Coordinates of N, CA and C in Angstrom, one line a residue:
M1 N -13.3 -3.3 -58.7 CA -12.0 -3.7 -58.2 C -12.2 -4.6 -57.0
S2 N -11.7 -5.8 -57.1 CA -11.9 -6.8 -56.1 C -10.9 -6.6 -54.9
D3 N -11.3 -7.1 -53.7 CA -10.5 -6.9 -52.5 C -9.5 -8.1 -52.3
T4 N -8.5 -7.8 -51.4 CA -7.5 -8.8 -51.2 C -7.8 -9.8 -50.1
L5 N -7.7 -11.1 -50.4 CA -8.0 -12.1 -49.4 C -6.7 -12.8 -49.0
Y6 N -6.5 -13.1 -47.7 CA -5.4 -14.0 -47.3 C -6.0 -15.2 -46.6
L7 N -5.7 -16.4 -47.1 CA -6.0 -17.6 -46.4 C -5.0 -17.9 -45.3
V8 N -5.4 -18.0 -44.1 CA -4.4 -18.1 -43.0 C -4.6 -19.6 -42.4
V9 N -3.4 -20.3 -42.6 CA -3.5 -21.7 -42.3 C -2.4 -22.1 -41.2
P10 N -2.8 -22.3 -39.9 CA -1.8 -22.7 -38.9 C -1.4 -24.1 -39.2
C11 N -0.1 -24.4 -39.0 CA 0.5 -25.7 -39.3 C 1.4 -26.2 -38.1
Y12 N 1.1 -27.4 -37.7 CA 2.0 -28.1 -36.7 C 2.2 -29.5 -37.1
N13 N 3.4 -29.8 -37.6 CA 3.8 -31.2 -38.0 C 2.8 -31.6 -39.1
E14 N 2.7 -30.9 -40.2 CA 1.8 -31.2 -41.3 C 2.5 -31.5 -42.6
E15 N 3.7 -32.1 -42.5 CA 4.4 -32.5 -43.7 C 3.7 -33.4 -44.6
E16 N 2.9 -34.3 -44.0 CA 2.1 -35.2 -44.8 C 0.9 -34.6 -45.5
A17 N 0.3 -33.6 -44.9 CA -0.9 -33.0 -45.5 C -0.5 -31.8 -46.4
L18 N 0.6 -31.1 -46.2 CA 0.8 -29.9 -46.9 C 0.9 -30.0 -48.5
P19 N 1.5 -31.1 -49.0 CA 1.5 -31.1 -50.5 C 0.1 -31.1 -51.1
E20 N -0.8 -31.9 -50.6 CA -2.1 -31.9 -51.1 C -2.9 -30.6 -50.7
T21 N -2.7 -30.2 -49.5 CA -3.4 -29.0 -49.0 C -3.0 -27.8 -49.9
S22 N -1.7 -27.6 -50.1 CA -1.3 -26.5 -50.9 C -1.8 -26.5 -52.3
K23 N -1.8 -27.7 -52.9 CA -2.3 -27.9 -54.3 C -3.8 -27.5 -54.4
R24 N -4.6 -27.9 -53.4 CA -6.1 -27.6 -53.5 C -6.3 -26.1 -53.2
L25 N -5.6 -25.5 -52.3 CA -5.8 -24.1 -51.9 C -5.3 -23.2 -53.1
L26 N -4.2 -23.6 -53.8 CA -3.8 -22.9 -54.9 C -4.8 -22.9 -56.0
E27 N -5.3 -24.0 -56.3 CA -6.4 -24.1 -57.3 C -7.6 -23.3 -57.0
K28 N -8.0 -23.3 -55.7 CA -9.1 -22.5 -55.3 C -8.8 -21.0 -55.4
L29 N -7.7 -20.5 -54.9 CA -7.4 -19.1 -55.0 C -7.2 -18.6 -56.4
T30 N -6.6 -19.4 -57.2 CA -6.3 -19.1 -58.6 C -7.7 -18.9 -59.4
K31 N -8.6 -19.8 -59.1 CA -9.9 -19.7 -59.8 C -10.7 -18.4 -59.3
M32 N -10.5 -18.1 -58.0 CA -11.2 -16.9 -57.5 C -10.6 -15.7 -58.1
Q33 N -9.3 -15.7 -58.3 CA -8.6 -14.5 -59.0 C -9.1 -14.4 -60.4
E34 N -9.2 -15.5 -61.1 CA -9.6 -15.5 -62.5 C -11.0 -15.0 -62.7
K35 N -11.9 -15.2 -61.7 CA -13.2 -14.7 -61.7 C -13.3 -13.3 -61.1
D36 N -12.2 -12.8 -60.7 CA -12.1 -11.4 -60.2 C -12.9 -11.3 -58.9
L37 N -13.0 -12.4 -58.2 CA -13.7 -12.4 -56.9 C -12.8 -11.9 -55.8
V38 N -11.5 -12.1 -56.0 CA -10.5 -11.5 -55.1 C -9.3 -11.0 -56.0
S39 N -8.5 -10.1 -55.4 CA -7.5 -9.4 -56.2 C -6.3 -10.4 -56.4
K40 N -5.4 -9.9 -57.3 CA -4.2 -10.6 -57.6 C -3.2 -10.6 -56.5
D41 N -3.4 -9.7 -55.5 CA -2.5 -9.6 -54.4 C -2.9 -10.6 -53.3
S42 N -3.9 -11.4 -53.5 CA -4.4 -12.4 -52.5 C -3.3 -13.5 -52.3
R43 N -3.2 -14.0 -51.1 CA -2.2 -15.0 -50.8 C -2.7 -16.1 -49.9
I44 N -1.9 -17.2 -49.8 CA -2.1 -18.3 -48.9 C -0.9 -18.2 -47.9
L45 N -1.3 -17.9 -46.6 CA -0.3 -17.7 -45.6 C -0.3 -18.9 -44.6
F46 N 0.8 -19.7 -44.7 CA 1.0 -20.8 -43.8 C 1.8 -20.4 -42.6
V47 N 1.3 -20.7 -41.4 CA 1.9 -20.3 -40.1 C 2.5 -21.6 -39.5
N48 N 3.8 -21.7 -39.5 CA 4.5 -22.8 -38.9 C 4.6 -22.6 -37.4
D49 N 3.9 -23.5 -36.6 CA 3.8 -23.4 -35.2 C 4.8 -24.3 -34.5
G50 N 6.1 -24.0 -34.8 CA 7.2 -24.7 -34.2 C 7.2 -26.2 -34.5
S51 N 6.9 -26.5 -35.7 CA 6.8 -28.0 -36.1 C 8.2 -28.6 -35.9
K52 N 8.1 -30.0 -35.7 CA 9.4 -30.7 -35.5 C 9.7 -31.6 -36.7
D53 N 8.9 -31.5 -37.7 CA 9.1 -32.2 -39.0 C 9.5 -31.3 -40.1
K54 N 9.3 -31.6 -41.3 CA 9.7 -30.8 -42.4 C 8.7 -29.7 -42.9
T55 N 7.8 -29.4 -42.0 CA 6.7 -28.4 -42.4 C 7.3 -27.1 -42.9
W56 N 8.2 -26.5 -42.2 CA 8.7 -25.2 -42.6 C 9.5 -25.3 -43.9
S57 N 10.3 -26.3 -44.1 CA 11.1 -26.4 -45.3 C 10.1 -26.6 -46.5
I58 N 9.0 -27.3 -46.3 CA 8.0 -27.4 -47.4 C 7.4 -26.1 -47.7
I59 N 7.1 -25.3 -46.7 CA 6.5 -23.9 -46.9 C 7.5 -23.1 -47.6
E60 N 8.8 -23.1 -47.3 CA 9.8 -22.4 -48.0 C 9.8 -22.7 -49.5
K61 N 9.8 -24.0 -49.8 CA 9.8 -24.5 -51.2 C 8.6 -24.1 -51.9
L62 N 7.4 -24.1 -51.2 CA 6.2 -23.7 -51.9 C 6.3 -22.2 -52.3
H63 N 6.9 -21.4 -51.4 CA 7.0 -19.9 -51.7 C 8.0 -19.7 -52.9
E64 N 9.0 -20.5 -52.9 CA 10.0 -20.4 -54.0 C 9.3 -20.8 -55.4
S65 N 8.4 -21.8 -55.3 CA 7.8 -22.2 -56.5 C 6.6 -21.3 -57.0
N66 N 6.0 -20.6 -56.1 CA 4.8 -19.8 -56.4 C 4.7 -18.7 -55.4
K67 N 4.7 -17.5 -55.8 CA 4.6 -16.4 -54.8 C 3.3 -16.2 -54.2
L68 N 2.3 -17.0 -54.6 CA 1.0 -16.9 -54.0 C 1.1 -17.6 -52.6
F69 N 2.1 -18.4 -52.4 CA 2.3 -19.0 -51.1 C 3.3 -18.1 -50.3
C70 N 3.0 -17.9 -49.0 CA 3.9 -17.2 -48.1 C 3.9 -17.9 -46.7
G71 N 4.8 -17.6 -45.9 CA 4.9 -18.3 -44.6 C 5.3 -17.4 -43.5
L72 N 4.9 -17.8 -42.3 CA 5.3 -17.1 -41.1 C 5.8 -18.2 -40.1
N73 N 7.1 -18.1 -39.7 CA 7.7 -19.1 -38.9 C 7.8 -18.7 -37.4
L74 N 7.1 -19.3 -36.5 CA 7.1 -19.0 -35.1 C 8.4 -19.5 -34.5
S75 N 8.9 -18.9 -33.5 CA 10.2 -19.3 -32.8 C 10.1 -20.6 -32.1
R76 N 8.9 -21.0 -31.7 CA 8.6 -22.3 -31.0 C 7.2 -22.6 -31.1
N77 N 6.8 -23.8 -30.6 CA 5.4 -24.2 -30.6 C 4.6 -23.3 -29.6
K78 N 3.7 -22.5 -30.0 CA 2.9 -21.7 -29.2 C 1.4 -22.1 -29.1
G79 N 1.0 -23.1 -29.8 CA -0.3 -23.6 -29.7 C -1.2 -23.0 -30.8
H80 N -2.2 -23.8 -31.2 CA -3.0 -23.5 -32.4 C -3.6 -22.1 -32.3
Q81 N -4.2 -21.7 -31.2 CA -4.8 -20.4 -31.1 C -3.8 -19.2 -31.3
N82 N -2.7 -19.3 -30.6 CA -1.7 -18.3 -30.8 C -1.1 -18.2 -32.2
A83 N -0.9 -19.4 -32.8 CA -0.4 -19.4 -34.2 C -1.4 -18.8 -35.1
L84 N -2.7 -19.1 -34.9 CA -3.7 -18.5 -35.7 C -3.8 -17.0 -35.5
L85 N -3.7 -16.5 -34.3 CA -3.7 -15.1 -34.1 C -2.5 -14.4 -34.7
A86 N -1.4 -15.0 -34.6 CA -0.2 -14.4 -35.2 C -0.4 -14.3 -36.8
G87 N -1.0 -15.3 -37.4 CA -1.2 -15.2 -38.8 C -2.2 -14.1 -39.1
L88 N -3.3 -14.0 -38.3 CA -4.3 -13.0 -38.6 C -3.8 -11.6 -38.4
M89 N -3.0 -11.4 -37.4 CA -2.4 -10.1 -37.1 C -1.4 -9.7 -38.2
T90 N -0.7 -10.7 -38.8 CA 0.2 -10.4 -39.9 C -0.6 -10.1 -41.1
A91 N -1.6 -10.8 -41.4 CA -2.4 -10.6 -42.6 C -3.2 -9.3 -42.5
K92 N -3.5 -8.9 -41.3 CA -4.3 -7.7 -41.1 C -3.7 -6.5 -41.9
E93 N -2.4 -6.4 -41.9 CA -1.7 -5.3 -42.5 C -1.7 -5.4 -44.1
L94 N -2.0 -6.6 -44.6 CA -1.8 -6.8 -46.0 C -3.1 -7.1 -46.8
A95 N -4.2 -7.4 -46.0 CA -5.4 -7.9 -46.7 C -6.6 -7.1 -46.3
D96 N -7.7 -7.2 -47.1 CA -9.0 -6.6 -46.8 C -9.8 -7.6 -46.0
M97 N -9.5 -8.9 -46.2 CA -10.2 -9.9 -45.5 C -9.3 -11.1 -45.3
T98 N -9.6 -11.9 -44.3 CA -8.9 -13.2 -44.1 C -9.9 -14.3 -43.9
I99 N -9.4 -15.5 -44.3 CA -10.2 -16.7 -44.0 C -9.2 -17.7 -43.3
S100 N -9.6 -18.1 -42.1 CA -8.7 -19.0 -41.3 C -9.3 -20.4 -41.5
L101 N -8.4 -21.4 -41.7 CA -8.8 -22.8 -41.8 C -7.6 -23.7 -41.4
D102 N -7.9 -24.9 -41.1 CA -6.9 -25.9 -40.7 C -6.2 -26.5 -41.9
A103 N -5.0 -27.0 -41.7 CA -4.2 -27.5 -42.8 C -4.7 -28.9 -43.2
D104 N -5.5 -29.6 -42.4 CA -6.0 -30.9 -42.8 C -7.1 -30.9 -43.8
L105 N -7.6 -29.7 -44.1 CA -8.7 -29.5 -45.1 C -10.0 -30.3 -44.7
Q106 N -10.2 -30.5 -43.5 CA -11.5 -31.1 -43.1 C -12.6 -30.0 -43.3
D107 N -12.3 -28.8 -43.3 CA -13.2 -27.7 -43.7 C -13.4 -27.7 -45.2
D108 N -14.6 -27.6 -45.7 CA -14.9 -27.7 -47.1 C -14.5 -26.3 -47.8
I109 N -13.4 -26.3 -48.6 CA -13.0 -25.1 -49.2 C -13.9 -24.7 -50.3
D110 N -14.8 -25.5 -50.8 CA -15.7 -25.1 -51.8 C -16.6 -24.0 -51.4
V111 N -16.8 -23.8 -50.1 CA -17.7 -22.7 -49.6 C -16.9 -21.4 -49.4
I112 N -15.6 -21.4 -49.7 CA -14.9 -20.1 -49.5 C -15.5 -19.0 -50.4
D113 N -15.9 -19.4 -51.6 CA -16.6 -18.4 -52.5 C -17.8 -17.7 -51.8
K114 N -18.6 -18.6 -51.1 CA -19.8 -18.1 -50.3 C -19.4 -17.1 -49.2
F115 N -18.3 -17.4 -48.5 CA -17.7 -16.6 -47.5 C -17.5 -15.2 -48.1
V116 N -16.8 -15.2 -49.2 CA -16.4 -13.9 -49.8 C -17.6 -13.1 -50.3
E117 N -18.6 -13.8 -50.9 CA -19.8 -13.2 -51.3 C -20.5 -12.5 -50.2
E118 N -20.6 -13.2 -49.0 CA -21.2 -12.6 -47.8 C -20.4 -11.4 -47.4
Y119 N -19.1 -11.4 -47.5 CA -18.3 -10.2 -47.2 C -18.7 -9.0 -48.1
Y120 N -18.8 -9.3 -49.4 CA -19.1 -8.2 -50.3 C -20.6 -7.7 -50.1
A121 N -21.4 -8.6 -49.5 CA -22.8 -8.2 -49.2 C -22.9 -7.4 -47.9
G122 N -21.7 -7.3 -47.2 CA -21.7 -6.4 -46.0 C -21.3 -7.0 -44.7
S123 N -21.0 -8.3 -44.7 CA -20.7 -9.0 -43.4 C -19.2 -8.8 -43.1
D124 N -18.9 -8.5 -41.8 CA -17.5 -8.3 -41.4 C -17.0 -9.7 -40.9
V125 N -17.9 -10.5 -40.4 CA -17.5 -11.9 -39.9 C -18.4 -12.9 -40.6
V126 N -17.9 -14.0 -41.1 CA -18.7 -15.0 -41.7 C -18.2 -16.3 -41.0
Y127 N -19.1 -17.0 -40.3 CA -18.8 -18.2 -39.5 C -19.1 -19.4 -40.4
G128 N -18.1 -20.3 -40.5 CA -18.3 -21.6 -41.1 C -18.9 -22.5 -40.1
V129 N -20.1 -23.0 -40.3 CA -20.8 -23.9 -39.3 C -21.1 -25.2 -39.9
R130 N -20.7 -26.3 -39.2 CA -21.0 -27.6 -39.7 C -22.4 -27.9 -39.7
S131 N -22.9 -28.5 -40.8 CA -24.3 -28.8 -41.0 C -24.7 -30.1 -40.2
S132 N -23.7 -30.9 -39.9 CA -23.9 -32.2 -39.2 C -22.6 -32.6 -38.6
R133 N -22.7 -33.6 -37.7 CA -21.5 -34.2 -37.1 C -21.5 -35.7 -37.3
K134 N -22.0 -36.1 -38.5 CA -22.1 -37.5 -38.8 C -20.7 -38.2 -39.0
T135 N -19.6 -37.4 -39.2 CA -18.3 -38.0 -39.4 C -17.6 -38.2 -38.0
D136 N -18.2 -37.6 -37.0 CA -17.6 -37.7 -35.6 C -18.0 -39.1 -35.0
T137 N -17.1 -39.5 -34.0 CA -17.4 -40.6 -33.2 C -18.5 -40.2 -32.2
F138 N -19.2 -41.2 -31.6 CA -20.3 -40.9 -30.7 C -19.7 -40.1 -29.5
F139 N -18.5 -40.4 -29.1 CA -17.8 -39.7 -28.0 C -17.5 -38.3 -28.3
K140 N -17.0 -38.1 -29.5 CA -16.6 -36.7 -30.0 C -17.9 -35.9 -30.1
R141 N -18.9 -36.4 -30.7 CA -20.1 -35.7 -30.9 C -20.8 -35.3 -29.6
T142 N -20.8 -36.2 -28.7 CA -21.5 -36.0 -27.4 C -20.7 -35.0 -26.6
T143 N -19.4 -35.1 -26.5 CA -18.6 -34.1 -25.7 C -18.6 -32.8 -26.3
A144 N -18.6 -32.7 -27.7 CA -18.6 -31.4 -28.3 C -19.9 -30.6 -28.1
L145 N -21.0 -31.3 -28.2 CA -22.3 -30.6 -27.9 C -22.4 -30.3 -26.4
G146 N -21.9 -31.1 -25.6 CA -21.9 -30.8 -24.1 C -21.0 -29.6 -23.8
F147 N -19.9 -29.4 -24.6 CA -19.0 -28.3 -24.4 C -19.7 -27.0 -24.8
Y148 N -20.4 -27.0 -25.9 CA -21.1 -25.8 -26.3 C -22.2 -25.4 -25.3
K149 N -23.0 -26.4 -24.8 CA -24.0 -26.1 -23.8 C -23.4 -25.6 -22.5
F150 N -22.3 -26.1 -22.1 CA -21.7 -25.7 -20.9 C -21.2 -24.2 -21.0
M151 N -20.5 -23.9 -22.2 CA -20.0 -22.6 -22.4 C -21.2 -21.6 -22.5
T152 N -22.3 -22.0 -23.0 CA -23.5 -21.1 -23.1 C -24.0 -20.8 -21.7
K153 N -24.0 -21.8 -20.9 CA -24.5 -21.6 -19.5 C -23.6 -20.7 -18.7
L154 N -22.3 -20.7 -19.1 CA -21.3 -19.8 -18.4 C -21.4 -18.3 -18.9
G155 N -22.3 -18.1 -20.0 CA -22.5 -16.8 -20.5 C -21.7 -16.5 -21.7
V156 N -21.0 -17.5 -22.3 CA -20.1 -17.2 -23.5 C -21.0 -17.2 -24.7
D157 N -20.9 -16.2 -25.5 CA -21.6 -16.0 -26.8 C -20.9 -16.8 -27.8
V158 N -21.1 -18.2 -27.8 CA -20.4 -19.0 -28.8 C -21.3 -19.6 -29.9
V159 N -20.8 -19.7 -31.1 CA -21.6 -20.2 -32.2 C -21.5 -21.7 -32.3
Y160 N -22.6 -22.4 -32.2 CA -22.7 -23.8 -32.2 C -22.1 -24.4 -33.5
N161 N -21.3 -25.5 -33.3 CA -20.7 -26.2 -34.4 C -19.8 -25.4 -35.3
H162 N -19.2 -24.4 -34.6 CA -18.2 -23.6 -35.4 C -16.9 -23.7 -34.7
A163 N -15.8 -24.0 -35.5 CA -14.5 -24.1 -34.9 C -13.8 -22.8 -35.2
D164 N -12.8 -22.8 -36.1 CA -12.1 -21.5 -36.4 C -12.1 -21.3 -37.9
Y165 N -13.1 -21.9 -38.6 CA -13.2 -21.7 -40.0 C -14.1 -20.4 -40.2
R166 N -13.5 -19.3 -40.5 CA -14.3 -18.0 -40.5 C -13.6 -17.0 -41.4
L167 N -14.4 -16.1 -41.9 CA -13.9 -14.9 -42.6 C -13.9 -13.7 -41.7
M168 N -12.9 -12.9 -41.7 CA -12.9 -11.7 -40.9 C -12.4 -10.5 -41.8
S169 N -13.1 -9.4 -41.8 CA -12.7 -8.2 -42.5 C -11.6 -7.5 -41.8
K170 N -10.9 -6.6 -42.5 CA -9.9 -5.8 -41.8 C -10.4 -5.1 -40.6
R171 N -11.7 -4.6 -40.7 CA -12.3 -3.9 -39.6 C -12.5 -4.8 -38.4
A172 N -12.9 -6.0 -38.6 CA -13.1 -7.0 -37.6 C -11.8 -7.4 -36.9
L173 N -10.7 -7.5 -37.8 CA -9.4 -7.8 -37.3 C -8.8 -6.7 -36.4
E174 N -9.1 -5.5 -36.8 CA -8.7 -4.4 -35.9 C -9.3 -4.4 -34.6
G175 N -10.6 -4.8 -34.6 CA -11.3 -5.0 -33.3 C -10.7 -6.1 -32.5
L176 N -10.3 -7.2 -33.1 CA -9.7 -8.4 -32.4 C -8.4 -8.0 -31.8
S177 N -7.6 -7.1 -32.5 CA -6.3 -6.7 -32.1 C -6.4 -6.0 -30.7
Q178 N -7.5 -5.4 -30.4 CA -7.7 -4.6 -29.2 C -7.9 -5.5 -27.9
F179 N -8.2 -6.8 -28.1 CA -8.3 -7.7 -27.0 C -6.9 -8.2 -26.6
K180 N -6.7 -8.2 -25.3 CA -5.4 -8.6 -24.7 C -5.4 -9.9 -23.9
E181 N -6.2 -10.8 -24.4 CA -6.3 -12.1 -23.7 C -5.0 -12.9 -23.8
V182 N -4.7 -13.6 -22.8 CA -3.5 -14.4 -22.7 C -3.9 -15.9 -23.1
N183 N -4.9 -16.4 -22.4 CA -5.4 -17.8 -22.7 C -6.4 -17.7 -23.8
L184 N -6.0 -17.8 -25.0 CA -6.8 -17.5 -26.1 C -7.9 -18.5 -26.4
F185 N -9.1 -18.0 -26.6 CA -10.2 -18.8 -27.1 C -11.0 -18.0 -28.1
L186 N -10.5 -18.0 -29.4 CA -11.0 -17.1 -30.4 C -12.5 -17.3 -30.7
R187 N -13.0 -18.5 -30.5 CA -14.4 -18.7 -30.8 C -15.3 -18.0 -29.8
G188 N -14.7 -17.7 -28.6 CA -15.4 -16.9 -27.6 C -15.2 -15.4 -27.8
I189 N -14.0 -15.0 -28.3 CA -13.7 -13.6 -28.4 C -14.3 -12.9 -29.7
V190 N -14.3 -13.6 -30.8 CA -14.7 -13.0 -32.1 C -16.2 -12.5 -32.0
P191 N -17.1 -13.3 -31.4 CA -18.5 -12.7 -31.3 C -18.6 -11.5 -30.5
L192 N -17.6 -11.2 -29.6 CA -17.7 -10.0 -28.8 C -17.3 -8.7 -29.6
I193 N -16.7 -8.9 -30.7 CA -16.2 -7.7 -31.5 C -17.4 -6.9 -32.0
G194 N -18.5 -7.6 -32.3 CA -19.6 -6.9 -32.9 C -19.6 -6.9 -34.4
Y195 N -20.2 -5.9 -35.0 CA -20.3 -5.8 -36.5 C -21.2 -6.9 -37.1
R196 N -21.6 -6.7 -38.3 CA -22.5 -7.6 -39.0 C -21.8 -8.9 -39.2
H197 N -22.6 -10.0 -39.0 CA -22.0 -11.3 -39.2 C -23.1 -12.2 -39.8
T198 N -22.7 -13.3 -40.4 CA -23.6 -14.3 -41.0 C -22.9 -15.7 -40.9
V199 N -23.7 -16.7 -41.3 CA -23.3 -18.1 -41.2 C -23.3 -18.7 -42.5
V200 N -22.3 -19.6 -42.8 CA -22.4 -20.4 -44.0 C -22.2 -21.9 -43.5
E201 N -23.1 -22.7 -43.9 CA -23.0 -24.1 -43.5 C -22.2 -24.9 -44.5
Y202 N -21.6 -26.0 -44.0 CA -20.8 -26.9 -44.8 C -20.7 -28.2 -44.1
E203 N -20.3 -29.2 -44.9 CA -20.1 -30.6 -44.4 C -18.6 -30.8 -44.2
R204 N -18.2 -31.3 -43.0 CA -16.8 -31.5 -42.6 C -16.4 -32.8 -43.2
H205 N -15.2 -32.8 -43.8 CA -14.6 -34.0 -44.4 C -13.7 -34.8 -43.4
E206 N -13.2 -35.9 -43.9 CA -12.2 -36.6 -43.1 C -10.8 -35.9 -43.4
R207 N -9.9 -36.0 -42.4 CA -8.6 -35.4 -42.6 C -7.9 -36.1 -43.8
I208 N -7.2 -35.2 -44.7 CA -6.7 -35.7 -45.9 C -5.4 -36.5 -45.7
A209 N -4.7 -36.2 -44.6 CA -3.4 -36.9 -44.3 C -3.0 -36.6 -42.9
G210 N -2.0 -37.4 -42.4 CA -1.5 -37.1 -41.0 C -2.5 -37.5 -39.9
E211 N -2.1 -37.1 -38.7 CA -2.9 -37.4 -37.5 C -3.5 -36.2 -36.9
S212 N -4.6 -36.3 -36.2 CA -5.2 -35.2 -35.5 C -4.2 -34.6 -34.4
K213 N -4.2 -33.3 -34.4 CA -3.3 -32.6 -33.4 C -4.1 -32.4 -32.1
Y214 N -5.3 -33.0 -32.0 CA -6.1 -32.8 -30.8 C -6.5 -34.2 -30.2
P215 N -5.6 -34.9 -29.6 CA -6.0 -36.2 -29.0 C -6.8 -35.9 -27.7
L216 N -7.3 -36.9 -27.1 CA -8.2 -36.8 -25.9 C -7.6 -35.8 -24.9
K217 N -6.4 -36.0 -24.5 CA -5.7 -35.2 -23.5 C -5.9 -33.7 -23.8
K218 N -5.5 -33.3 -25.0 CA -5.6 -31.9 -25.4 C -7.0 -31.4 -25.4
M219 N -7.9 -32.2 -25.9 CA -9.3 -31.8 -25.9 C -9.9 -31.5 -24.5
L220 N -9.5 -32.4 -23.6 CA -9.9 -32.2 -22.2 C -9.3 -30.9 -21.6

C-alpha cells in the first residue's frame, strides 16, 4: 500500500507560469500513481499568497477540472516562507509526506521519484541540492555562496545549495509545527528537527514563465 504525497506549491502572481506548471505536475503525479509509488489520495496543493493577478481564479479552475488539484487562499500576501508553512501545516493533516517546490519549476521535478524512494528507504527529510550554479549570474552565485558561509559562521546548520525543495514526512512536519518562529527561515529550522535525512542532487532550470519574485532588494 503506497503512501499519500502532497506537492505544496506557494504562488504569488504566477498566472503566466501556472498553466504549464500545473500540466507538468499533473503528468508527474499521475505517472507516480500509476506506478503505485504514491497513493490515489495524493494531491497538488497550490497556496495563493495574496496574489494581485489571476492566480487564484486559475487555481479554482484547475480544481474544477481535476480533483488532483487543490488550493489554499491566504487572506493577504504573507511572504513566501509563511505561505509555504501554511501549505505544509495544511497538508500535514492529509498526507504521509510532502514535497515543497516553487511554481516556476526551476527545481527539476524528474527527481521527485528519488525523493519518494528515499522516504520509503527511511528518510524523514530529503533535501534537494543543486549540483551546480552555472545558470546563475556571477553576482547571484557569489552572494549566494557568501550567504551560506556567513550563516555557517553564525552557527546555523544550513544545507549548502539547498532552497526549499525538500520532502518532509508527517513525523518531520509534526516536529516543525512545534517551532514558534515569527521571522521564518525554514532552511535553518528544518535541520534542527532531527530524524534521518538525505540529499538528492539536481540541476536547476531557467524559470518557465513570469518574473522572479526575489529582486535584489528582497534578496538583501
